[in-house]
PDB file of C-alpha atoms in Angstrom:
ATOM      1  CA  LEU A 414      21.180 128.845-164.145  1.00  0.00           C
ATOM      2  CA  PRO A 415      22.643 126.442-161.577  1.00  0.00           C
ATOM      3  CA  GLU A 416      25.643 127.341-159.451  1.00  0.00           C
ATOM      4  CA  LEU A 417      28.020 124.796-160.933  1.00  0.00           C
ATOM      5  CA  VAL A 418      30.473 122.669-158.960  1.00  0.00           C
ATOM      6  CA  LYS A 419      34.066 123.947-158.954  1.00  0.00           C
ATOM      7  CA  LEU A 420      37.403 122.165-158.689  1.00  0.00           C
ATOM      8  CA  GLY A 421      37.942 123.821-155.316  1.00  0.00           C
ATOM      9  CA  ASP A 422      34.793 122.120-153.988  1.00  0.00           C
ATOM     10  CA  ILE A 423      36.319 118.648-154.368  1.00  0.00           C
ATOM     11  CA  ARG A 424      37.606 117.276-151.061  1.00  0.00           C
ATOM     12  CA  GLY A 425      38.744 113.838-152.177  1.00  0.00           C
ATOM     13  CA  ASP A 426      39.348 111.474-155.083  1.00  0.00           C
ATOM     14  CA  LEU A 427      37.244 108.305-155.116  1.00  0.00           C
ATOM     15  CA  GLN A 428      39.035 106.072-157.606  1.00  0.00           C
ATOM     16  CA  MET A 429      42.736 105.255-157.968  1.00  0.00           C
ATOM     17  CA  HIS A 430      45.050 102.262-158.246  1.00  0.00           C
ATOM     18  CA  THR A 431      48.385 101.249-156.739  1.00  0.00           C
ATOM     19  CA  ILE A 432      51.040  98.554-157.072  1.00  0.00           C
ATOM     20  CA  TRP A 433      48.571  96.186-155.382  1.00  0.00           C
ATOM     21  CA  SER A 434      46.972  95.790-158.838  1.00  0.00           C
ATOM     22  CA  ASP A 435      47.991  97.702-161.981  1.00  0.00           C
ATOM     23  CA  GLY A 436      49.173 101.042-160.571  1.00  0.00           C
ATOM     24  CA  SER A 437      52.720 102.419-160.601  1.00  0.00           C
ATOM     25  CA  HIS A 438      52.989 103.773-157.057  1.00  0.00           C
ATOM     26  CA  THR A 439      52.425 102.584-153.495  1.00  0.00           C
ATOM     27  CA  ILE A 440      49.409 103.378-151.343  1.00  0.00           C
ATOM     28  CA  LYS A 441      51.445 105.816-149.277  1.00  0.00           C
ATOM     29  CA  GLU A 442      52.889 107.536-152.348  1.00  0.00           C
ATOM     30  CA  MET A 443      49.408 108.081-153.795  1.00  0.00           C
ATOM     31  CA  ALA A 444      48.131 109.403-150.463  1.00  0.00           C
ATOM     32  CA  GLU A 445      51.027 111.822-150.075  1.00  0.00           C
ATOM     33  CA  ALA A 446      50.567 113.098-153.630  1.00  0.00           C
ATOM     34  CA  ALA A 447      46.854 113.623-152.980  1.00  0.00           C
ATOM     35  CA  LYS A 448      47.652 115.442-149.740  1.00  0.00           C
ATOM     36  CA  LYS A 449      49.787 117.904-151.703  1.00  0.00           C
ATOM     37  CA  LEU A 450      46.711 118.646-153.815  1.00  0.00           C
ATOM     38  CA  GLY A 451      44.862 119.617-150.645  1.00  0.00           C
ATOM     39  CA  TYR A 452      42.590 116.591-150.431  1.00  0.00           C
ATOM     40  CA  GLU A 453      41.038 115.544-147.133  1.00  0.00           C
ATOM     41  CA  TYR A 454      40.665 111.907-148.209  1.00  0.00           C
ATOM     42  CA  ILE A 455      41.150 109.449-151.040  1.00  0.00           C
ATOM     43  CA  ALA A 456      39.800 106.009-151.867  1.00  0.00           C
ATOM     44  CA  ILE A 457      42.306 103.365-152.915  1.00  0.00           C
ATOM     45  CA  THR A 458      40.317 101.064-155.209  1.00  0.00           C
ATOM     46  CA  ASP A 459      42.563  98.378-156.653  1.00  0.00           C
ATOM     47  CA  HIS A 460      41.205  95.697-158.967  1.00  0.00           C
ATOM     48  CA  THR A 461      39.814  92.322-157.941  1.00  0.00           C
ATOM     49  CA  SER A 462      40.568  88.730-158.814  1.00  0.00           C
ATOM     50  CA  GLU A 463      39.022  87.983-162.208  1.00  0.00           C
ATOM     51  CA  LEU A 464      40.548  91.025-163.903  1.00  0.00           C
ATOM     52  CA  HIS A 465      43.801  89.135-164.438  1.00  0.00           C
ATOM     53  CA  ILE A 466      45.212  91.626-166.942  1.00  0.00           C
ATOM     54  CA  ALA A 467      45.153  94.276-164.197  1.00  0.00           C
ATOM     55  CA  GLY A 468      46.671  92.080-161.491  1.00  0.00           C
ATOM     56  CA  GLY A 469      43.394  91.685-159.645  1.00  0.00           C
ATOM     57  CA  MET A 470      43.464  90.658-155.974  1.00  0.00           C
ATOM     58  CA  ASP A 471      41.703  87.636-154.500  1.00  0.00           C
ATOM     59  CA  GLY A 472      39.865  87.770-151.188  1.00  0.00           C
ATOM     60  CA  LYS A 473      42.871  86.875-149.008  1.00  0.00           C
ATOM     61  CA  THR A 474      45.031  89.473-150.726  1.00  0.00           C
ATOM     62  CA  ILE A 475      42.332  92.115-150.252  1.00  0.00           C
ATOM     63  CA  LEU A 476      42.345  91.504-146.507  1.00  0.00           C
ATOM     64  CA  ARG A 477      46.131  91.986-146.401  1.00  0.00           C
ATOM     65  CA  TYR A 478      45.778  95.115-148.537  1.00  0.00           C
ATOM     66  CA  ALA A 479      43.089  96.489-146.204  1.00  0.00           C
ATOM     67  CA  ALA A 480      45.362  95.878-143.211  1.00  0.00           C
ATOM     68  CA  GLU A 481      48.143  97.748-144.992  1.00  0.00           C
ATOM     69  CA  ILE A 482      45.829 100.715-145.563  1.00  0.00           C
ATOM     70  CA  ASP A 483      44.890 100.694-141.862  1.00  0.00           C
ATOM     71  CA  LYS A 484      48.597 100.767-140.997  1.00  0.00           C
ATOM     72  CA  ILE A 485      49.321 103.659-143.369  1.00  0.00           C
ATOM     73  CA  ASN A 486      46.321 105.612-142.062  1.00  0.00           C
ATOM     74  CA  LYS A 487      47.942 105.582-138.631  1.00  0.00           C
ATOM     75  CA  GLU A 488      51.155 107.001-140.080  1.00  0.00           C
ATOM     76  CA  LEU A 489      49.620 109.811-142.125  1.00  0.00           C
ATOM     77  CA  GLU A 490      48.402 113.195-140.940  1.00  0.00           C
ATOM     78  CA  ASP A 491      45.800 115.482-142.548  1.00  0.00           C
ATOM     79  CA  ILE A 492      44.509 112.902-145.027  1.00  0.00           C
ATOM     80  CA  LYS A 493      42.411 109.749-144.685  1.00  0.00           C
ATOM     81  CA  ILE A 494      42.452 106.680-146.910  1.00  0.00           C
ATOM     82  CA  LEU A 495      39.232 104.799-147.578  1.00  0.00           C
ATOM     83  CA  LYS A 496      39.788 101.063-148.000  1.00  0.00           C
ATOM     84  CA  GLY A 497      38.203 100.160-151.312  1.00  0.00           C
ATOM     85  CA  VAL A 498      38.225  97.979-154.402  1.00  0.00           C
ATOM     86  CA  GLU A 499      36.987  98.174-157.961  1.00  0.00           C
ATOM     87  CA  VAL A 500      35.169  94.863-158.015  1.00  0.00           C
ATOM     88  CA  ASN A 501      34.505  93.161-161.330  1.00  0.00           C
ATOM     89  CA  ILE A 502      30.914  92.626-162.506  1.00  0.00           C
ATOM     90  CA  ARG A 503      30.588  89.177-164.034  1.00  0.00           C
ATOM     91  CA  LYS A 504      28.513  88.335-167.102  1.00  0.00           C
ATOM     92  CA  ASP A 505      25.484  87.456-164.938  1.00  0.00           C
ATOM     93  CA  GLY A 506      25.752  90.547-162.714  1.00  0.00           C
ATOM     94  CA  SER A 507      27.347  88.787-159.749  1.00  0.00           C
ATOM     95  CA  LEU A 508      30.621  90.080-158.300  1.00  0.00           C
ATOM     96  CA  ASP A 509      33.995  88.343-158.326  1.00  0.00           C
ATOM     97  CA  ILE A 510      34.649  88.874-154.592  1.00  0.00           C
ATOM     98  CA  SER A 511      32.499  87.506-151.778  1.00  0.00           C
ATOM     99  CA  ASP A 512      30.163  89.736-149.789  1.00  0.00           C
ATOM    100  CA  ASP A 513      31.985  88.694-146.630  1.00  0.00           C
ATOM    101  CA  VAL A 514      35.187  90.347-147.889  1.00  0.00           C
ATOM    102  CA  LEU A 515      33.467  93.359-149.464  1.00  0.00           C
ATOM    103  CA  SER A 516      31.626  94.111-146.221  1.00  0.00           C
ATOM    104  CA  LYS A 517      34.971  94.698-144.496  1.00  0.00           C
ATOM    105  CA  LEU A 518      35.858  97.599-146.798  1.00  0.00           C
ATOM    106  CA  ASP A 519      34.961 101.290-146.546  1.00  0.00           C
ATOM    107  CA  ILE A 520      33.948 101.740-150.173  1.00  0.00           C
ATOM    108  CA  VAL A 521      33.213  99.410-153.083  1.00  0.00           C
ATOM    109  CA  LEU A 522      33.177 100.440-156.717  1.00  0.00           C
ATOM    110  CA  ALA A 523      31.736  97.967-159.218  1.00  0.00           C
ATOM    111  CA  ALA A 524      32.491  97.937-162.930  1.00  0.00           C
ATOM    112  CA  ALA A 525      32.025  95.786-166.020  1.00  0.00           C
ATOM    113  CA  HIS A 526      35.305  95.074-167.818  1.00  0.00           C
ATOM    114  CA  SER A 527      34.267  92.456-170.397  1.00  0.00           C
ATOM    115  CA  ASN A 528      31.297  90.902-172.238  1.00  0.00           C
ATOM    116  CA  PHE A 529      30.238  94.296-173.558  1.00  0.00           C
ATOM    117  CA  LYS A 530      28.428  93.098-176.677  1.00  0.00           C
ATOM    118  CA  ARG A 531      25.350  91.829-174.887  1.00  0.00           C
ATOM    119  CA  PRO A 532      21.789  92.847-175.824  1.00  0.00           C
ATOM    120  CA  LYS A 533      20.568  96.025-174.130  1.00  0.00           C
ATOM    121  CA  ALA A 534      18.027  94.286-171.891  1.00  0.00           C
ATOM    122  CA  GLU A 535      20.589  91.696-170.767  1.00  0.00           C
ATOM    123  CA  MET A 536      23.247  94.340-170.089  1.00  0.00           C
ATOM    124  CA  THR A 537      20.795  96.490-168.147  1.00  0.00           C
ATOM    125  CA  LYS A 538      19.750  93.526-165.994  1.00  0.00           C
ATOM    126  CA  ARG A 539      23.423  92.645-165.414  1.00  0.00           C
ATOM    127  CA  ILE A 540      24.412  96.110-164.200  1.00  0.00           C
ATOM    128  CA  CYS A 541      21.290  96.541-162.089  1.00  0.00           C
ATOM    129  CA  ARG A 542      21.907  93.199-160.370  1.00  0.00           C
ATOM    130  CA  ALA A 543      25.357  94.437-159.358  1.00  0.00           C
ATOM    131  CA  MET A 544      23.932  97.699-157.996  1.00  0.00           C
ATOM    132  CA  GLU A 545      21.405  95.753-155.957  1.00  0.00           C
ATOM    133  CA  ASN A 546      24.271  94.265-153.932  1.00  0.00           C
ATOM    134  CA  THR A 547      24.223  96.230-150.680  1.00  0.00           C
ATOM    135  CA  ASN A 548      28.018  96.307-150.547  1.00  0.00           C
ATOM    136  CA  VAL A 549      28.300  98.258-153.816  1.00  0.00           C
ATOM    137  CA  ASP A 550      28.529 102.002-153.257  1.00  0.00           C
ATOM    138  CA  ILE A 551      29.513 103.346-156.681  1.00  0.00           C
ATOM    139  CA  LEU A 552      29.089 102.154-160.271  1.00  0.00           C
ATOM    140  CA  ALA A 553      32.394 103.016-161.976  1.00  0.00           C
ATOM    141  CA  HIS A 554      32.567 104.296-165.584  1.00  0.00           C
ATOM    142  CA  PRO A 555      28.885 103.390-165.991  1.00  0.00           C
ATOM    143  CA  THR A 556      28.665 103.055-169.796  1.00  0.00           C
ATOM    144  CA  GLY A 557      32.091 101.506-170.419  1.00  0.00           C
ATOM    145  CA  ARG A 558      33.084 103.831-173.222  1.00  0.00           C
ATOM    146  CA  ILE A 559      36.675 104.663-174.161  1.00  0.00           C
ATOM    147  CA  ILE A 560      36.847 107.778-176.295  1.00  0.00           C
ATOM    148  CA  GLN A 561      37.891 107.127-179.932  1.00  0.00           C
ATOM    149  CA  LYS A 562      38.448 103.450-179.122  1.00  0.00           C
ATOM    150  CA  ARG A 563      35.227 101.843-177.918  1.00  0.00           C
ATOM    151  CA  GLU A 564      31.574 102.792-177.860  1.00  0.00           C
ATOM    152  CA  GLY A 565      29.794 102.294-174.573  1.00  0.00           C
ATOM    153  CA  TYR A 566      27.804  99.115-174.125  1.00  0.00           C
ATOM    154  CA  GLN A 567      24.094  99.116-174.860  1.00  0.00           C
ATOM    155  CA  ILE A 568      22.101  99.885-171.710  1.00  0.00           C
ATOM    156  CA  ASP A 569      18.730 101.381-170.833  1.00  0.00           C
ATOM    157  CA  LEU A 570      19.865 104.576-169.130  1.00  0.00           C
ATOM    158  CA  ASP A 571      16.434 105.400-167.737  1.00  0.00           C
ATOM    159  CA  GLU A 572      16.358 102.003-166.019  1.00  0.00           C
ATOM    160  CA  LEU A 573      19.978 102.441-164.891  1.00  0.00           C
ATOM    161  CA  PHE A 574      19.167 105.773-163.251  1.00  0.00           C
ATOM    162  CA  ALA A 575      15.979 104.399-161.679  1.00  0.00           C
ATOM    163  CA  CYS A 576      17.925 101.442-160.264  1.00  0.00           C
ATOM    164  CA  ALA A 577      20.668 103.712-158.928  1.00  0.00           C
ATOM    165  CA  LYS A 578      18.072 105.877-157.226  1.00  0.00           C
ATOM    166  CA  ARG A 579      16.242 102.881-155.778  1.00  0.00           C
ATOM    167  CA  THR A 580      19.366 101.179-154.431  1.00  0.00           C
ATOM    168  CA  GLY A 581      21.198 104.315-153.315  1.00  0.00           C
ATOM    169  CA  THR A 582      24.080 103.603-155.703  1.00  0.00           C
ATOM    170  CA  VAL A 583      26.246 106.541-156.735  1.00  0.00           C
ATOM    171  CA  LEU A 584      27.210 106.854-160.411  1.00  0.00           C
ATOM    172  CA  GLU A 585      30.760 107.812-161.231  1.00  0.00           C
ATOM    173  CA  ILE A 586      32.004 110.578-163.465  1.00  0.00           C
ATOM    174  CA  ASN A 587      35.303 108.979-164.411  1.00  0.00           C
ATOM    175  CA  SER A 588      37.793 111.812-164.855  1.00  0.00           C
ATOM    176  CA  TYR A 589      40.373 109.894-166.871  1.00  0.00           C
ATOM    177  CA  PRO A 590      40.666 111.797-170.198  1.00  0.00           C
ATOM    178  CA  GLY A 591      40.087 108.657-172.248  1.00  0.00           C
ATOM    179  CA  ARG A 592      36.825 107.872-170.461  1.00  0.00           C
ATOM    180  CA  LEU A 593      34.914 110.937-169.173  1.00  0.00           C
ATOM    181  CA  ASP A 594      32.107 108.540-168.366  1.00  0.00           C
ATOM    182  CA  LEU A 595      29.355 109.499-167.557  1.00  0.00           C
ATOM    183  CA  ASN A 596      29.220 112.049-170.366  1.00  0.00           C
ATOM    184  CA  ASP A 597      27.644 115.473-169.981  1.00  0.00           C
ATOM    185  CA  ALA A 598      24.174 114.551-171.265  1.00  0.00           C
ATOM    186  CA  HIS A 599      24.035 111.482-169.017  1.00  0.00           C
ATOM    187  CA  ILE A 600      25.133 113.557-166.021  1.00  0.00           C
ATOM    188  CA  LYS A 601      22.242 115.961-166.505  1.00  0.00           C
ATOM    189  CA  LYS A 602      19.741 113.096-166.838  1.00  0.00           C
ATOM    190  CA  ALA A 603      21.130 111.365-163.749  1.00  0.00           C
ATOM    191  CA  ILE A 604      20.760 114.545-161.704  1.00  0.00           C
ATOM    192  CA  GLU A 605      17.187 114.992-162.940  1.00  0.00           C
ATOM    193  CA  ALA A 606      16.499 111.401-161.812  1.00  0.00           C
ATOM    194  CA  GLY A 607      17.735 112.257-158.301  1.00  0.00           C
ATOM    195  CA  VAL A 608      20.941 110.224-158.515  1.00  0.00           C
ATOM    196  CA  LYS A 609      24.126 111.264-156.702  1.00  0.00           C
ATOM    197  CA  LEU A 610      27.440 111.361-158.561  1.00  0.00           C
ATOM    198  CA  SER A 611      31.094 110.844-157.641  1.00  0.00           C
ATOM    199  CA  LEU A 612      34.350 111.953-159.215  1.00  0.00           C
ATOM    200  CA  GLY A 613      37.318 109.622-159.525  1.00  0.00           C
ATOM    201  CA  THR A 614      40.453 110.125-161.557  1.00  0.00           C
ATOM    202  CA  ASP A 615      41.027 106.383-162.077  1.00  0.00           C
ATOM    203  CA  SER A 616      44.684 107.259-161.556  1.00  0.00           C
ATOM    204  CA  HIS A 617      47.324 104.586-162.030  1.00  0.00           C
ATOM    205  CA  ALA A 618      50.177 106.968-161.194  1.00  0.00           C
ATOM    206  CA  LYS A 619      50.701 110.064-159.051  1.00  0.00           C
ATOM    207  CA  ASN A 620      50.831 112.478-161.970  1.00  0.00           C
ATOM    208  CA  GLN A 621      47.328 111.432-163.071  1.00  0.00           C
ATOM    209  CA  LEU A 622      45.663 112.767-159.915  1.00  0.00           C
ATOM    210  CA  THR A 623      45.412 116.219-161.503  1.00  0.00           C
ATOM    211  CA  ASN A 624      43.013 114.779-164.079  1.00  0.00           C
ATOM    212  CA  MET A 625      40.284 115.678-161.591  1.00  0.00           C
ATOM    213  CA  GLU A 626      39.916 118.970-163.468  1.00  0.00           C
ATOM    214  CA  PHE A 627      38.601 117.073-166.504  1.00  0.00           C
ATOM    215  CA  GLY A 628      35.949 115.318-164.437  1.00  0.00           C
ATOM    216  CA  VAL A 629      34.881 118.583-162.852  1.00  0.00           C
ATOM    217  CA  SER A 630      34.609 120.185-166.294  1.00  0.00           C
ATOM    218  CA  GLN A 631      32.477 117.241-167.427  1.00  0.00           C
ATOM    219  CA  ALA A 632      30.264 117.648-164.358  1.00  0.00           C
ATOM    220  CA  ARG A 633      29.863 121.353-165.104  1.00  0.00           C
ATOM    221  CA  ARG A 634      28.820 120.592-168.682  1.00  0.00           C
ATOM    222  CA  GLY A 635      26.146 118.346-167.196  1.00  0.00           C
ATOM    223  CA  TRP A 636      24.973 121.201-164.939  1.00  0.00           C
ATOM    224  CA  ALA A 637      26.086 119.474-161.750  1.00  0.00           C
ATOM    225  CA  GLU A 638      26.016 121.562-158.602  1.00  0.00           C
ATOM    226  CA  LYS A 639      28.084 121.030-155.473  1.00  0.00           C
ATOM    227  CA  GLY A 640      25.303 119.070-153.771  1.00  0.00           C
ATOM    228  CA  ASP A 641      25.117 116.583-156.654  1.00  0.00           C
ATOM    229  CA  ILE A 642      28.718 115.410-156.177  1.00  0.00           C
ATOM    230  CA  ILE A 643      29.522 113.344-153.087  1.00  0.00           C
ATOM    231  CA  ASN A 644      33.240 114.245-153.159  1.00  0.00           C
ATOM    232  CA  THR A 645      32.289 117.716-151.958  1.00  0.00           C
ATOM    233  CA  MET A 646      31.434 116.205-148.559  1.00  0.00           C
ATOM    234  CA  GLY A 647      33.932 116.051-145.727  1.00  0.00           C
ATOM    235  CA  TYR A 648      35.338 112.683-144.673  1.00  0.00           C
ATOM    236  CA  ASN A 649      32.945 112.032-141.780  1.00  0.00           C
ATOM    237  CA  GLU A 650      29.921 113.209-143.732  1.00  0.00           C
ATOM    238  CA  LEU A 651      30.859 110.932-146.625  1.00  0.00           C
ATOM    239  CA  ARG A 652      31.178 107.908-144.336  1.00  0.00           C
ATOM    240  CA  GLU A 653      27.720 108.629-142.905  1.00  0.00           C
ATOM    241  CA  PHE A 654      26.319 109.090-146.407  1.00  0.00           C
ATOM    242  CA  PHE A 655      27.365 105.596-147.442  1.00  0.00           C
ATOM    243  CA  LYS A 656      25.940 104.098-144.258  1.00  0.00           C
ATOM    244  CA  LYS A 657      22.538 105.675-144.818  1.00  0.00           C
ATOM    245  CA  THR A 658      21.988 105.551-148.569  1.00  0.00           C
ATOM    246  CA  LYS A 659      22.516 101.931-149.550  1.00  0.00           C
ATOM    247  CA  GLN A 660      19.391  99.836-149.134  1.00  0.00           C
ATOM    248  CA  GLN A 661      19.579  97.229-146.406  1.00  0.00           C
TER     249      GLN A 661
END
């Protein structure tokens, strides 16, 4: 049997939102709450422009937001903030923020938030095109499901995993209780395909940061070990990982 990942192995949270998009707390408040949980780092990943319902940021706003994160990083001790966004994947697989802006960030999550009822082949091509963008580090909530509300979109998972492996894209285990996406069976298949995974709480408020335990439990059900989850790396190791793994 594998030696399964544990909650205590997790050194940072790689998805959360603030008042810069649809979150309830400031960047500094989220960082301080994460620090109390013993994290070494977090990624602030607010939404981008075309997700209007979530207060998405345009390119100019993202640059101001990134500067604010740099400022807060200088004020904080014992925790680092990765400058990130959750960029929206358009219907054709392109992204709603320019590569020039995305390249200035530390971490980029990509996610589909609409046009879910596309044929499987079209949806697979759409998601793979997004992962082929060298600025995209993580595919967030990869199947788009919301438990008891919405089935995941139709996608060829074997092709998804092969594309993630080829492009060096990490697949997220979204720890929000209503998502838990990837699910346990998909986690096991992703690991068998040689794909790395991340854990993000998708928090929109400080009290949601403890939802990490649900993501870890999901990872354990999928037989994930410590080495399968990138959040078990230290801050410097994680930064190097992203530099090396995305295809150039």
